[in-house]
PDB file of C-alpha atoms in Angstrom:
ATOM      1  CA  UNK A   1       0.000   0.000   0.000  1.00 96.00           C
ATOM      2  CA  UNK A   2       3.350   2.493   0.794  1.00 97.00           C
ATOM      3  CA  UNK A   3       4.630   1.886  -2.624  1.00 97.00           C
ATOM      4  CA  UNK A   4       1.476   2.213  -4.333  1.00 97.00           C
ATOM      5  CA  UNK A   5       0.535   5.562  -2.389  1.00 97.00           C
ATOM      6  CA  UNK A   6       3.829   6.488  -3.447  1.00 97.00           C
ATOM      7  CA  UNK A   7       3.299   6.110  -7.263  1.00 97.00           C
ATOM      8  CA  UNK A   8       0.299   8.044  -7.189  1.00 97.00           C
ATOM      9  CA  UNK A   9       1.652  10.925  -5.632  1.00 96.00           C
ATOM     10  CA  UNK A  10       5.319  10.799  -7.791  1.00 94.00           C
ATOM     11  CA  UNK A  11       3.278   9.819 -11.242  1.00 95.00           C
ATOM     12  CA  UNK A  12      -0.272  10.264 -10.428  1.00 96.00           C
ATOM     13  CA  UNK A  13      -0.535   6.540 -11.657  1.00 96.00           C
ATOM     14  CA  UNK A  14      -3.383   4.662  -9.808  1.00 96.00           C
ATOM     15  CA  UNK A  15      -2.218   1.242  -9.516  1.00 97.00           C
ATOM     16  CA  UNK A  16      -4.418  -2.110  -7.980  1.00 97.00           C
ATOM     17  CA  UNK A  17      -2.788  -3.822  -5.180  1.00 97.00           C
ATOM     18  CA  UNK A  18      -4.066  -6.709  -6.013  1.00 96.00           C
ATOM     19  CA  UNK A  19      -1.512  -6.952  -9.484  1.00 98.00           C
ATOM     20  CA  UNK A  20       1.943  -8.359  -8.972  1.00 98.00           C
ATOM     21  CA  UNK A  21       4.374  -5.987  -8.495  1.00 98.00           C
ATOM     22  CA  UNK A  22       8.089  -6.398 -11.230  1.00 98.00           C
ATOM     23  CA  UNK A  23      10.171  -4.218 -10.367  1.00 98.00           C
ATOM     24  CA  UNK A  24      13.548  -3.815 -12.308  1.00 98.00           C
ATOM     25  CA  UNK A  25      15.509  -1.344  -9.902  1.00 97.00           C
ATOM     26  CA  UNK A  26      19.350  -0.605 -11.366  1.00 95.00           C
ATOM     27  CA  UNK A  27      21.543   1.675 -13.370  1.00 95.00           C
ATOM     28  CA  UNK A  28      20.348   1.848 -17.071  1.00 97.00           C
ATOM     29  CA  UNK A  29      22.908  -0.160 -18.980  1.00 97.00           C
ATOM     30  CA  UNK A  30      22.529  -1.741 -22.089  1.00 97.00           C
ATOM     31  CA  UNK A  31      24.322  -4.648 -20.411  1.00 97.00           C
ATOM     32  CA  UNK A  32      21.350  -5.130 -17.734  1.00 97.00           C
ATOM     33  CA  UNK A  33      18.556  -4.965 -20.210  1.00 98.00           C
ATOM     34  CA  UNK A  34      15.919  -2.649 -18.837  1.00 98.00           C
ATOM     35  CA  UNK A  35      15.079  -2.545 -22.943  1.00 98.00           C
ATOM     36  CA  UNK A  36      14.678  -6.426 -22.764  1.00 98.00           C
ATOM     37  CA  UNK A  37      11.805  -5.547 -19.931  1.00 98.00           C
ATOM     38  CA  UNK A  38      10.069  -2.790 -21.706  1.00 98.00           C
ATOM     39  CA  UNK A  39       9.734  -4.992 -24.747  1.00 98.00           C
ATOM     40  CA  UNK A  40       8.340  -7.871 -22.977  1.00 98.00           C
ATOM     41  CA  UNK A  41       5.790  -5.228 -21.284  1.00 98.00           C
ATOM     42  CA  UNK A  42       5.046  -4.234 -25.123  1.00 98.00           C
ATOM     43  CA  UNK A  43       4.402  -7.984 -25.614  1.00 98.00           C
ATOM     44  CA  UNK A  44       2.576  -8.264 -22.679  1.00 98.00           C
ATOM     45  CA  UNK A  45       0.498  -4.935 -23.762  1.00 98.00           C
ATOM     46  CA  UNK A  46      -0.168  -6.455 -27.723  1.00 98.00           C
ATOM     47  CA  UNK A  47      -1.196  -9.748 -26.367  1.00 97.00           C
ATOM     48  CA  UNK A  48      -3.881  -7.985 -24.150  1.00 97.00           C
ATOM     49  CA  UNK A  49      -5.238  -5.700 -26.689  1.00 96.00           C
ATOM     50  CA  UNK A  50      -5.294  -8.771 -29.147  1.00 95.00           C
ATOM     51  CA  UNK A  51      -7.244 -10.951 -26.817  1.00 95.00           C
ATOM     52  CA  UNK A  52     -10.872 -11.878 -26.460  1.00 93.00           C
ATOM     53  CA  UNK A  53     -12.761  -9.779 -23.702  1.00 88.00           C
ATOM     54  CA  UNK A  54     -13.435 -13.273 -22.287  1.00 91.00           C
ATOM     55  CA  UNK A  55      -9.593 -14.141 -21.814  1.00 93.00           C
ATOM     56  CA  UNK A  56      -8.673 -11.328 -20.122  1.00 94.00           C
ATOM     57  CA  UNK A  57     -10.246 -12.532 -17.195  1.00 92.00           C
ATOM     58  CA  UNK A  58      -7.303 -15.002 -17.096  1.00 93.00           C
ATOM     59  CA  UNK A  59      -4.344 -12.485 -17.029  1.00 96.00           C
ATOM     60  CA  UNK A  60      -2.343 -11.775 -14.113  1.00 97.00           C
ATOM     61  CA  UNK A  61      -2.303  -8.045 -13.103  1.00 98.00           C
ATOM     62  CA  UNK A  62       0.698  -6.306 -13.192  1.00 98.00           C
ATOM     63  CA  UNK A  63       2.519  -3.187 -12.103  1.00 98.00           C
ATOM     64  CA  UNK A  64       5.471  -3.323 -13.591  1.00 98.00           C
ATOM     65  CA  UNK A  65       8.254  -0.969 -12.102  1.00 98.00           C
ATOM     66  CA  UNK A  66      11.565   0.409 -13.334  1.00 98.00           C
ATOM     67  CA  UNK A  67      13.631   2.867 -11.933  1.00 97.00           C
ATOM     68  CA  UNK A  68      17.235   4.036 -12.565  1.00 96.00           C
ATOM     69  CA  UNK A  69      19.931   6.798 -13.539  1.00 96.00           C
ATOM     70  CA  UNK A  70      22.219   7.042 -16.888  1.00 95.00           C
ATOM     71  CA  UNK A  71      24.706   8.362 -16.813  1.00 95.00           C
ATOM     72  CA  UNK A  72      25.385  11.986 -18.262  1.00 94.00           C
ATOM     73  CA  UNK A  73      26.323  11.328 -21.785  1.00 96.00           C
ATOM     74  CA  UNK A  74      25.147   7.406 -22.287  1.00 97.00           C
ATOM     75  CA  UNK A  75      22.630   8.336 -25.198  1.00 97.00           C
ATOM     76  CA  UNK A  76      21.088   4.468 -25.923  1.00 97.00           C
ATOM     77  CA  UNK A  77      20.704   4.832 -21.928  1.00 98.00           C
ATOM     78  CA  UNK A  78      18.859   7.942 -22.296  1.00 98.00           C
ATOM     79  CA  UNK A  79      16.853   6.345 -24.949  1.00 98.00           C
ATOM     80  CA  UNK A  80      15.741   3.299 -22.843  1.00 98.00           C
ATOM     81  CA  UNK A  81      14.399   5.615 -20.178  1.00 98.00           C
ATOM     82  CA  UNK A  82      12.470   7.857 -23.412  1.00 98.00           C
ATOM     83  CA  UNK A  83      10.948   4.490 -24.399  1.00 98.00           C
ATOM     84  CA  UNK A  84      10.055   3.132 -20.828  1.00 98.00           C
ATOM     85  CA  UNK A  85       7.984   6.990 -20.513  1.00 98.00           C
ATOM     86  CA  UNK A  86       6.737   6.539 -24.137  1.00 98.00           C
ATOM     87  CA  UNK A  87       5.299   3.107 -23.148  1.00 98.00           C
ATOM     88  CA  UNK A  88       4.149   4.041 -19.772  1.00 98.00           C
ATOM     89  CA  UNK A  89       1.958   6.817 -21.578  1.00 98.00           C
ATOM     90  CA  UNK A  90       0.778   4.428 -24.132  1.00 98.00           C
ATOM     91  CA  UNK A  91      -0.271   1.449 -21.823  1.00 98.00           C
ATOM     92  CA  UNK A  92      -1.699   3.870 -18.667  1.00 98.00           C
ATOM     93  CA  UNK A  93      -4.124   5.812 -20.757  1.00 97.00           C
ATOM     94  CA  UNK A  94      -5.710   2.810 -22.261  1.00 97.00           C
ATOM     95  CA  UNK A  95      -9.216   1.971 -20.742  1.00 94.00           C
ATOM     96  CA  UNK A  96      -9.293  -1.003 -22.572  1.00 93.00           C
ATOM     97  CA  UNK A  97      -6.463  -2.570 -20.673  1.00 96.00           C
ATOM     98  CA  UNK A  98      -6.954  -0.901 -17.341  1.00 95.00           C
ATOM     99  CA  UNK A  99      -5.530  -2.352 -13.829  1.00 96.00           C
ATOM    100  CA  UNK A 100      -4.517  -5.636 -15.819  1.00 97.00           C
ATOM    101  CA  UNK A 101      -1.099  -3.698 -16.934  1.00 98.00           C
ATOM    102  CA  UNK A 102       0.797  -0.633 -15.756  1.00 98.00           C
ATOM    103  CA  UNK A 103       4.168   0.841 -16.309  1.00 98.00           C
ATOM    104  CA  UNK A 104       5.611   2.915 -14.052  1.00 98.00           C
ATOM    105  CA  UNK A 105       8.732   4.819 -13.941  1.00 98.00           C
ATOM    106  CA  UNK A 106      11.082   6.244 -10.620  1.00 96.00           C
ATOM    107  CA  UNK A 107      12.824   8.842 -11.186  1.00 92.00           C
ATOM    108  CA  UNK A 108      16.139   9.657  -8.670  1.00 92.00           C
ATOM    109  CA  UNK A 109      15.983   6.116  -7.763  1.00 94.00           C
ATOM    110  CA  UNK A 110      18.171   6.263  -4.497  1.00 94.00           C
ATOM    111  CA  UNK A 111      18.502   4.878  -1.289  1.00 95.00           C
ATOM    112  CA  UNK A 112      15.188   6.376   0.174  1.00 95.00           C
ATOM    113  CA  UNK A 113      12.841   5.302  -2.390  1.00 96.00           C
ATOM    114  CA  UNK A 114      14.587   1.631  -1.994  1.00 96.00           C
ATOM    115  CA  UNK A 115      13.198   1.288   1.299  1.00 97.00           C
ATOM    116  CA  UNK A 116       9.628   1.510  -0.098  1.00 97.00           C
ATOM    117  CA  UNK A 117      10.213  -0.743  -3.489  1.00 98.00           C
ATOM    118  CA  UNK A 118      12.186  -3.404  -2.245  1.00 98.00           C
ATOM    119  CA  UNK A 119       9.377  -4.372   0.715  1.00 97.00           C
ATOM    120  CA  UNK A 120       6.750  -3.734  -1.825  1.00 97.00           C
ATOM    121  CA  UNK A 121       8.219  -5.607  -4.477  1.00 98.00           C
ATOM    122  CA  UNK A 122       6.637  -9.344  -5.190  1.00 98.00           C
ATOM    123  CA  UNK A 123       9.392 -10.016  -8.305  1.00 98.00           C
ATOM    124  CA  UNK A 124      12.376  -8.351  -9.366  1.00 98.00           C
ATOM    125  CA  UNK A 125      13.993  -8.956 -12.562  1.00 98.00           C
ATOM    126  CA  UNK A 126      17.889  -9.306 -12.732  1.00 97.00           C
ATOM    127  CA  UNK A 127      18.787 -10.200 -16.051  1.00 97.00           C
ATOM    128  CA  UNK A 128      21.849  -8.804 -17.509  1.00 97.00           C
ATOM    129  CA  UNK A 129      23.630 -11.111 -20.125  1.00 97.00           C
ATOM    130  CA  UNK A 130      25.303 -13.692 -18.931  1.00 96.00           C
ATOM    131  CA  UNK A 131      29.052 -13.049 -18.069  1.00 95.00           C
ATOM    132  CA  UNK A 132      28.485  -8.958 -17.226  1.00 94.00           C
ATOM    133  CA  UNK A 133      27.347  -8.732 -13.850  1.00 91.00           C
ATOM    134  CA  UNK A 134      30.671  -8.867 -12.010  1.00 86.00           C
ATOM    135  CA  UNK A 135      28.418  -9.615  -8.222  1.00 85.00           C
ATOM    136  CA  UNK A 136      25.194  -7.190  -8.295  1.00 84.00           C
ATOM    137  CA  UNK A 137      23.588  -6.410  -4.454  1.00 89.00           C
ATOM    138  CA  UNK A 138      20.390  -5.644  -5.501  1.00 92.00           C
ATOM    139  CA  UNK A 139      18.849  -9.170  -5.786  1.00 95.00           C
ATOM    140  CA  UNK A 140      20.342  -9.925  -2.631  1.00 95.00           C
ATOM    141  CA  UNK A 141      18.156  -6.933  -0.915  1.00 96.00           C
ATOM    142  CA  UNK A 142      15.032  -8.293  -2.971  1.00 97.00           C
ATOM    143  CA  UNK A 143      15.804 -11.613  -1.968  1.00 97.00           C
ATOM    144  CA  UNK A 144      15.735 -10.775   1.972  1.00 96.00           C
ATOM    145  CA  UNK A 145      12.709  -9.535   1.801  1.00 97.00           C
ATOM    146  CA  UNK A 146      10.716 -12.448   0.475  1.00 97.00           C
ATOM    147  CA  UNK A 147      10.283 -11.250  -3.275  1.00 98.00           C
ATOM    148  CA  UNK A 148      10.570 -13.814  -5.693  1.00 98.00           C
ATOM    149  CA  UNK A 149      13.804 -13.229  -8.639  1.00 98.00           C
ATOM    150  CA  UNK A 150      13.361 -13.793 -12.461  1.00 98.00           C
ATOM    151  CA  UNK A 151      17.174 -13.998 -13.315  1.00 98.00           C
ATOM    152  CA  UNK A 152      19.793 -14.806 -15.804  1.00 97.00           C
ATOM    153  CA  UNK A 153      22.788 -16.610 -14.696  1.00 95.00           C
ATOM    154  CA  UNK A 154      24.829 -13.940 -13.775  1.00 94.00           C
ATOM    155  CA  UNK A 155      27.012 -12.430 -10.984  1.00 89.00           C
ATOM    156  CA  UNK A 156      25.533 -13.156  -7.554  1.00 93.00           C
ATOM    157  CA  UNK A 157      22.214 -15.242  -8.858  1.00 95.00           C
ATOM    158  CA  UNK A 158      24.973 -17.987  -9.102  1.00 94.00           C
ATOM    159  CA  UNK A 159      25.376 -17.872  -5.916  1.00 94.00           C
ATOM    160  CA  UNK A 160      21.504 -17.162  -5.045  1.00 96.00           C
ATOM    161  CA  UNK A 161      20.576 -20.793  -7.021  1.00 97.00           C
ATOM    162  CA  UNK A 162      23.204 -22.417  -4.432  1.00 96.00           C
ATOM    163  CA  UNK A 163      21.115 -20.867  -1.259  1.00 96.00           C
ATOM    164  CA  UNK A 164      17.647 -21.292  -2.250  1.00 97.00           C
ATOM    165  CA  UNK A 165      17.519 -23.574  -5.314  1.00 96.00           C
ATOM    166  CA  UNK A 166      16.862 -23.278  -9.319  1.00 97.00           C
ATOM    167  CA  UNK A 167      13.126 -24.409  -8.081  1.00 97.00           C
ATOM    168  CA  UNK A 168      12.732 -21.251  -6.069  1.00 98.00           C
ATOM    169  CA  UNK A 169      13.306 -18.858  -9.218  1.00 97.00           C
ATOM    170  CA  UNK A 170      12.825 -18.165 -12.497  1.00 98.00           C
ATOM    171  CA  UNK A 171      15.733 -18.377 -14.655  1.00 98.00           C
ATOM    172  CA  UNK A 172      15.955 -18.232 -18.316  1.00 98.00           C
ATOM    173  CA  UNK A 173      18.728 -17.270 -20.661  1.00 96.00           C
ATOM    174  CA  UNK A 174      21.872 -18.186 -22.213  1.00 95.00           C
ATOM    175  CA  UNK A 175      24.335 -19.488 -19.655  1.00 95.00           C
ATOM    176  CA  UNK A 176      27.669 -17.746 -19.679  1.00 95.00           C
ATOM    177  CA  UNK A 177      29.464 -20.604 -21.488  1.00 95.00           C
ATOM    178  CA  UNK A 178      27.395 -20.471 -24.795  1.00 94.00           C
ATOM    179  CA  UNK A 179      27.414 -16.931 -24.946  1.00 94.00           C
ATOM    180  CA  UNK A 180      30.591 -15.850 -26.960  1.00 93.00           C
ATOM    181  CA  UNK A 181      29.744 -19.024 -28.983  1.00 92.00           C
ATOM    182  CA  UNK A 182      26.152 -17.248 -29.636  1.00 91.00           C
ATOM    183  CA  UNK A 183      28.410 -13.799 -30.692  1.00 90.00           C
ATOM    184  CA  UNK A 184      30.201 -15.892 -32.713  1.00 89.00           C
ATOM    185  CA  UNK A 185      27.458 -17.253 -35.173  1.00 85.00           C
ATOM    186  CA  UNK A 186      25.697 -13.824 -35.098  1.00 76.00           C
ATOM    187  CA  UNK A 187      21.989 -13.081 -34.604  1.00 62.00           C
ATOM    188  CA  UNK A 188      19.914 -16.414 -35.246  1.00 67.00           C
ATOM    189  CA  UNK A 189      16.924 -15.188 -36.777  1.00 77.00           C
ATOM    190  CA  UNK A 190      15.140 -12.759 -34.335  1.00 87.00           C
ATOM    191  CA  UNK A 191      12.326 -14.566 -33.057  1.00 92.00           C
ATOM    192  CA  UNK A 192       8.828 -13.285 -34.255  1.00 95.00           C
ATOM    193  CA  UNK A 193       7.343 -12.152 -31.437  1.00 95.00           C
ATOM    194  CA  UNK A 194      10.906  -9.911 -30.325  1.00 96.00           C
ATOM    195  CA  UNK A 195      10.587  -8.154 -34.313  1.00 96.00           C
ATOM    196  CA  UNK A 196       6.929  -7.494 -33.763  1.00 97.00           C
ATOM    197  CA  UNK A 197       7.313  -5.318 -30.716  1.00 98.00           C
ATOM    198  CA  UNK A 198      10.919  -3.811 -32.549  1.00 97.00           C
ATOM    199  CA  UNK A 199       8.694  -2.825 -35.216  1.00 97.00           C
ATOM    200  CA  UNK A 200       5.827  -1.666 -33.237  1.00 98.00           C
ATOM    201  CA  UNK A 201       8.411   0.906 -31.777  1.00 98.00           C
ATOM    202  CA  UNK A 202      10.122   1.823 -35.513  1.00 97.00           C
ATOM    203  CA  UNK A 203       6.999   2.258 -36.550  1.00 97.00           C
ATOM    204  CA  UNK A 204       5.957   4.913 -34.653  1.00 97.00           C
ATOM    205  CA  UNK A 205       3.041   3.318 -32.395  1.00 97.00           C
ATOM    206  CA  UNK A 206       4.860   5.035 -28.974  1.00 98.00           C
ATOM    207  CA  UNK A 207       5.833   8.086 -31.103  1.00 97.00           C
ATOM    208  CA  UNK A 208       9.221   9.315 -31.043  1.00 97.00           C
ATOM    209  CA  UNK A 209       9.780   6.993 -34.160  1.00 95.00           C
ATOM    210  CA  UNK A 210      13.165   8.662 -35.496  1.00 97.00           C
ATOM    211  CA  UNK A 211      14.445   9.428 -31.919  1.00 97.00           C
ATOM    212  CA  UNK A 212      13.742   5.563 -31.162  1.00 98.00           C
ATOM    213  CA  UNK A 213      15.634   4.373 -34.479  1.00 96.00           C
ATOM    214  CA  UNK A 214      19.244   3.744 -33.263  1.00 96.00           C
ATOM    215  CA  UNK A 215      18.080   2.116 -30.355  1.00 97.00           C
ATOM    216  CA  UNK A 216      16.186  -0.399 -32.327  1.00 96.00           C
ATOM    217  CA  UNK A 217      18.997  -0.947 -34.442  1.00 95.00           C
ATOM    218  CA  UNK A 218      21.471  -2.399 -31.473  1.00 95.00           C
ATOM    219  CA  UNK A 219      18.961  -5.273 -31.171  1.00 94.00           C
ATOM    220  CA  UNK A 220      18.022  -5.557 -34.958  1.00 89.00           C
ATOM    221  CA  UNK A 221      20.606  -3.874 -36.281  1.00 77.00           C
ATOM    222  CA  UNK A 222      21.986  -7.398 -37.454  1.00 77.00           C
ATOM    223  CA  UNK A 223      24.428  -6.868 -33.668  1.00 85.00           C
ATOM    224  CA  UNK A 224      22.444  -7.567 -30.794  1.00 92.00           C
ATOM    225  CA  UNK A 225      25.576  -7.986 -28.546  1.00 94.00           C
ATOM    226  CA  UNK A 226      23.507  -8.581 -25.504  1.00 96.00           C
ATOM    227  CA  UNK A 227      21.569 -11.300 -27.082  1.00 95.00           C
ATOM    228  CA  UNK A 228      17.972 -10.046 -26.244  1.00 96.00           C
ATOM    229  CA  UNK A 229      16.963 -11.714 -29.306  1.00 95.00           C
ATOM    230  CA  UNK A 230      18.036 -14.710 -28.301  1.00 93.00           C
ATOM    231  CA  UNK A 231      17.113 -14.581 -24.915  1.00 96.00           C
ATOM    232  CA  UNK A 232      13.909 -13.298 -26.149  1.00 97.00           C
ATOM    233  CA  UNK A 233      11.392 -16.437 -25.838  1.00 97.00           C
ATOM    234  CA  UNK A 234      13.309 -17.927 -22.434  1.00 97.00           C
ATOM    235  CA  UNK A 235      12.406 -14.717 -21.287  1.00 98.00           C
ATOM    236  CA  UNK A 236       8.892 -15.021 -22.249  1.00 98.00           C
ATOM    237  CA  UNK A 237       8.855 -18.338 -20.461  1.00 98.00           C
ATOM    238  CA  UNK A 238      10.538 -17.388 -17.693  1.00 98.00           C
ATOM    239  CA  UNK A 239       7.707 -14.571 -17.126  1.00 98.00           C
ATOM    240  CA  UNK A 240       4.483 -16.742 -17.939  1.00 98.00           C
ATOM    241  CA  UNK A 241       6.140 -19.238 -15.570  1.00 98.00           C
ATOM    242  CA  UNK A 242       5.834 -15.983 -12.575  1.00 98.00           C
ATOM    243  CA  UNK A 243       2.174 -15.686 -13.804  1.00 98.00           C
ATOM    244  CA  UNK A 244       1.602 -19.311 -12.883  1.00 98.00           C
ATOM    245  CA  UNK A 245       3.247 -19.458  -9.631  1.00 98.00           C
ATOM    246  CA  UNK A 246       1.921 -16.033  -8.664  1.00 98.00           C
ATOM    247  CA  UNK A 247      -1.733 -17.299  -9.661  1.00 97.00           C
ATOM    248  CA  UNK A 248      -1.227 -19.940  -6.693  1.00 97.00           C
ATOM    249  CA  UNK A 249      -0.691 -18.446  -3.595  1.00 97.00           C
ATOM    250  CA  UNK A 250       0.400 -21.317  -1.591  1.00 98.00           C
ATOM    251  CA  UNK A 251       3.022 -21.562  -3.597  1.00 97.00           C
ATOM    252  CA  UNK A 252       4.123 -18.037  -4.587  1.00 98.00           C
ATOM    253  CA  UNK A 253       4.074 -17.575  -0.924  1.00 98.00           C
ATOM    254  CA  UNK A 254       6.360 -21.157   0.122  1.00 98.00           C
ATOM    255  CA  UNK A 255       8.986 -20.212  -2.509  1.00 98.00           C
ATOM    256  CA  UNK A 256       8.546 -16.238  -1.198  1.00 98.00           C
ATOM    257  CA  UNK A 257       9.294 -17.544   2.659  1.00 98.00           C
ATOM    258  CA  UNK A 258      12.345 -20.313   1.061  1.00 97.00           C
ATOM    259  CA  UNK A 259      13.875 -16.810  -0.627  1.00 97.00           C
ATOM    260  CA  UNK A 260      14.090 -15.110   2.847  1.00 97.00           C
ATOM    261  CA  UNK A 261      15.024 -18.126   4.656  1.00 97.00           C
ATOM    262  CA  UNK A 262      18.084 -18.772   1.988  1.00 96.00           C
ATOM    263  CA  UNK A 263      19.378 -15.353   1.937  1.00 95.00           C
ATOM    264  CA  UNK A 264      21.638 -15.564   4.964  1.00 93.00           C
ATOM    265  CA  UNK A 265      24.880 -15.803   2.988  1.00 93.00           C
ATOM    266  CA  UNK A 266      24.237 -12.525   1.913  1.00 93.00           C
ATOM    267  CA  UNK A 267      24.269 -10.688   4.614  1.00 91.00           C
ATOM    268  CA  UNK A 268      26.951  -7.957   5.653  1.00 90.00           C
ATOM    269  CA  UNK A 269      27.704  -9.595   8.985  1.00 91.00           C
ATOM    270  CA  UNK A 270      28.555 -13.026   6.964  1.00 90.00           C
ATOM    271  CA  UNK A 271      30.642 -10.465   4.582  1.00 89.00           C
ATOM    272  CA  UNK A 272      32.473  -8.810   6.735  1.00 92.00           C
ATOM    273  CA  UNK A 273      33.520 -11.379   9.148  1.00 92.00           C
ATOM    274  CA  UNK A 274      34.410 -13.513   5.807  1.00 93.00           C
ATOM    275  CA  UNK A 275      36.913 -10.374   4.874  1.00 94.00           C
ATOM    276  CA  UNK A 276      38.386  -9.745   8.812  1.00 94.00           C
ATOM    277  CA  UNK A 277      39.338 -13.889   8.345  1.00 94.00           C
ATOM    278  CA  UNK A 278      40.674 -13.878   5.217  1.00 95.00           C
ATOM    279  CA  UNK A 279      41.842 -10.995   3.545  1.00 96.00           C
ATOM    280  CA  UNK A 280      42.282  -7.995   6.036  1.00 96.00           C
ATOM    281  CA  UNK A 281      43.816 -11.114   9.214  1.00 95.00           C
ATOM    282  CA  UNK A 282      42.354  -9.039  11.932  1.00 95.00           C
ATOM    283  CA  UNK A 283      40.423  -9.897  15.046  1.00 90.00           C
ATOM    284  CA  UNK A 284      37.124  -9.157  16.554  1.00 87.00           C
ATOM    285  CA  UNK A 285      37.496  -6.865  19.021  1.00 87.00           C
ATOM    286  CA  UNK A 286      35.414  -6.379  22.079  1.00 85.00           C
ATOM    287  CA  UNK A 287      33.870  -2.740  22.799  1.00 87.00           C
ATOM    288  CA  UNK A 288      35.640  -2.037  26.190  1.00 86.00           C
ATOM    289  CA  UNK A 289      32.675  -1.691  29.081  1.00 80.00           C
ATOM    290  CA  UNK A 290      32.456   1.754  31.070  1.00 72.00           C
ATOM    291  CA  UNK A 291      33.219  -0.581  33.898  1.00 59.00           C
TER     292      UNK A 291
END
């Protein structure tokens, strides 16, 4: 209810607390894919509108999230955050598709606002190609606090699989061995449903159509170095796999508790005690009483 007070005030975005909350919370970087999200949320928006009236009664709410900074002069970064406001515009002012989809952007994403998204968050999305993420915190704050990860293989997720178990997640993506193998051979052809939304944004349906171009062209571009073409359909997956688990709250809720239960490795104490033993050699030192 804190987080979705606080959209309404910061966007004026009424959201329904009943929808599942994705939140993608991180620096824009081409390298962690917030465009990967935004196109799956234009999937997500095209399948809705396409549907029968009947159907709809079947999809999963969702509030989808993303918040972030680029830096100064990072113009595809820039973009990405154009496109996620284009989008929002699009997808909030649509009556037809109402609470069942929402897009919502935080702007100054900092330490503060943290403290209400993380709680409020029921998935987060880490899913930077394979191989970049050198460690990544975030998940490991998301994971504390009982929300449920859709992740690549990459930097600390590794080591989040080893806690909690591949069964307590949703991964998808090309592991970090087949991915310079994947670079190698070029783009395989883009699967359809990843050129329809590309298209949907070259062709103007969000606006901003020339503006929009060159970022279109790094995944289309016949490039795509960070494979969201390829990842595109595990992604897919991955995300109608949330829907499922999310639609059962038994089990959204065991795997939620299994998340915070696992996430002890994680935590600063753990870290910093690991770092006194074997890197800085010192001891713990007792605080000397008054007495």
């Amino acid at each position: 209810m804190r987080l979705a007070e606080y959209i309404e005030a910061m966007s004026g975005v009424k959201v329904s607390l009943d929808a599942m909350f994705d939140v993608q919370t991180k620096r824009i970087h081409e390298y962690k894919r917030q465009l990967l999200n935004i196109l799956g949320i234009i999937h997500r928006y095209d399948c809705i509108k396409n549907m029968e009236k009947s159907q709809r009664s079947k999809v999963v709410p969702r509030v989808c999230i993303i918040g972030g900074k680029a830096a100064p002069g990072y113009e595809i970064a820039k973009k990405i955050i154009k496109l996620c406001h284009a989008v929002a515009e699009k997808i909030n002012n649509d009556t037809d598709v109402g609470d069942l989809l929402k897009l919502v952007f935080i702007p100054d994403y900092n330490v503060s606002v943290a403290e209400l998204v993380i709680p409020g968050a029921d998935l987060s999305q880490h899913i930077s190609t394979a191989g970049h993420e050198a460690s990544g915190t975030g998940s490991m704050k998301f994971l504390m606090n009982g929300c449920l990860l859709l992740a690549t293989e990459d930097g600390s997720t590794v080591e989040i699989v080893e806690e909690i178990g591949a069964d307590n997640l949703f991964l998808f993506g090309a592991k970090i061995h087949e991915v310079p193998k994947l670079r190698e051979e070029g783009s395989p052809k883009m699967p359809l449903q990843c050129a329809r939304v590309i298209r949907m944004v070259r062709d103007g349906y969000f606006g901003f159509k020339d503006y929009f171009e060159s970022l279109c062209d790094t995944v289309d571009g016949g490039k795509d170095f960070y494979l969201l073409g390829s990842d595109f359909e595990s992604y897919l997956e991955a995300q109608a796999a949330a829907d499922k688990a999310f639609a059962d709250p038994n089990k959204w809720t065991q795997m939620s508790i299994l998340s915070t239960a696992g996430s002890g490795r994680f935590s600063s104490d753990r870290t910093i005690r690991d770092y006194a033993e074997k890197t800085w050699g010192i001891e713990p030192c007792r605080f000397p009483s008054d007495g």
